[in-house]
C-alpha cells in the first residue's frame, strides 16, 4: 500500500497586502460630472491593483429594487432639487453598521458630504473604522448663487466638522488646500489629477463634425463643456460670443452638456449650438474640433474639463482659479484672467478669437 501523497502548499504573501475599502459616493457613472468621473477612475484603479472595493451609492430610479452588482451596496435615494436626473443618497446608518459589522473594511472612503456620506461617517466612527474623505464640491459657494447665501457659514461649519473627523481629506490643488487651511480644515492631502491623452487629443478633430455645425475652416469655434447651471457662470460665455459677432467675426458657439439652465441659455443665445450630453469618443471629437475653450466658472474645486480641453489642443480662456490657475501658463497655453472681471474675460476672448482669424 502506497503512502499517502503529501502536498505542501506555500502561502505567498504579496509585497503590499491588499485592503478592503468601502467607497461611499452620492454619484457614479453613468452620472456625468467631475465627482462621478473621478471616483470611478479611483475605484477601477484600486480594483486593478488587487484591493477589495465595496461601492456604496444611491439606487437610480431605473434600477430594479432587486438589482445588485457584486461589490456594490445600493441604498435609497431621492431626486436632487433642480437636478432631477441625479439622486442623493438618503441616510443608511443601520444598513452600513450591519454590513460593516459582518464584513469589516480596513477603510471607509467618503467622496461626497451629503446625507449618505454623513451616515457613513457616523457608522464608521461608531465601529472604530478609519475614514478618509474627498473635498470635491464648493457647496458653500453654490449657496450664494442659489439664493441661500444666509446658509453659507452654516454649510462651511458642517463641512469643516465633517472633514476634520476624518483621518485625512484629499484635495486636488495646493491652492484649495491653502484656502481650506485658513478656514480651519485639518489633515489635508493634495492628490493631483490627470487626463487620458489618448482619449483627449487633437488627433480626434473632425471636419465632418465642424461642417455639421456650419463651421468653415476659417470659423473660430468657441466651446463650453459642462453642466448648464448658474454656478458655471455661462452668461459670460454668451456675452463674449455676442461681442465677437458684433465685431463681425466668423464664430460659432457650442455648448456640450445639460442642466437646469438649458432653456434659459437657449433663449438668451438662440443661434448657439446645444449639443447635449456627450460621452467617450463623441466627447473627444467635440473638444478636438473646436478652437477655443471658454471657461468662466469660479465654483470649481478642480475642473476636469480644463485638462480635457488642454489635452485636446485647445487654447483655454479661464479665470485664475482651480485647475486653470494651477496648469495654465498665461499667454503660452491659454489666458488666465482676474476672477470676476467679466470685461477682461470678454476682451481676452475677443482678442484671441480675432487673432485666430487673421
Coordinates of C-alpha atoms in Angstrom, one line a residue, residues 222 235-244 246-247 249 292 294 296 315-319 330 335-338 340-356:
X222 CA -15.9 78.6 -29.1
X235 CA -23.7 84.2 -19.1
X236 CA -20.1 85.4 -19.5
X237 CA -19.6 83.0 -22.4
X238 CA -22.7 84.3 -24.2
X239 CA -21.7 87.9 -23.7
X240 CA -18.2 87.2 -25.1
X241 CA -19.8 85.4 -28.1
X242 CA -22.2 88.3 -28.7
X243 CA -19.3 90.8 -28.6
X244 CA -17.4 88.8 -31.3
X246 CA -21.0 92.4 -33.2
X247 CA -17.4 92.9 -34.3
X249 CA -16.0 87.8 -36.5
X292 CA -11.1 78.0 -28.2
X294 CA -14.1 79.3 -22.7
X296 CA -15.5 81.3 -16.7
X315 CA -6.4 77.4 -26.1
X316 CA -8.2 77.9 -22.8
X317 CA -9.6 81.2 -21.6
X318 CA -10.3 81.0 -17.9
X319 CA -10.2 82.8 -14.6
X330 CA -0.5 82.7 -19.2
X335 CA -5.1 83.0 -20.9
X336 CA -5.6 83.5 -17.1
X337 CA -7.8 86.4 -16.1
X338 CA -8.6 88.2 -12.9
X340 CA -14.9 88.1 -11.5
X341 CA -13.6 90.6 -14.1
X342 CA -16.1 89.9 -16.9
X343 CA -14.9 92.8 -19.0
X344 CA -11.4 91.4 -19.0
X345 CA -12.6 87.9 -19.8
X346 CA -14.7 89.2 -22.8
X347 CA -11.9 91.3 -24.1
X348 CA -9.4 88.4 -23.9
X349 CA -11.8 86.1 -25.7
X350 CA -12.3 88.7 -28.4
X351 CA -8.6 89.3 -28.8
X352 CA -7.6 85.7 -29.2
X353 CA -10.5 84.8 -31.5
X354 CA -9.9 87.8 -33.8
X355 CA -6.2 87.0 -33.9
X356 CA -7.0 83.4 -35.0

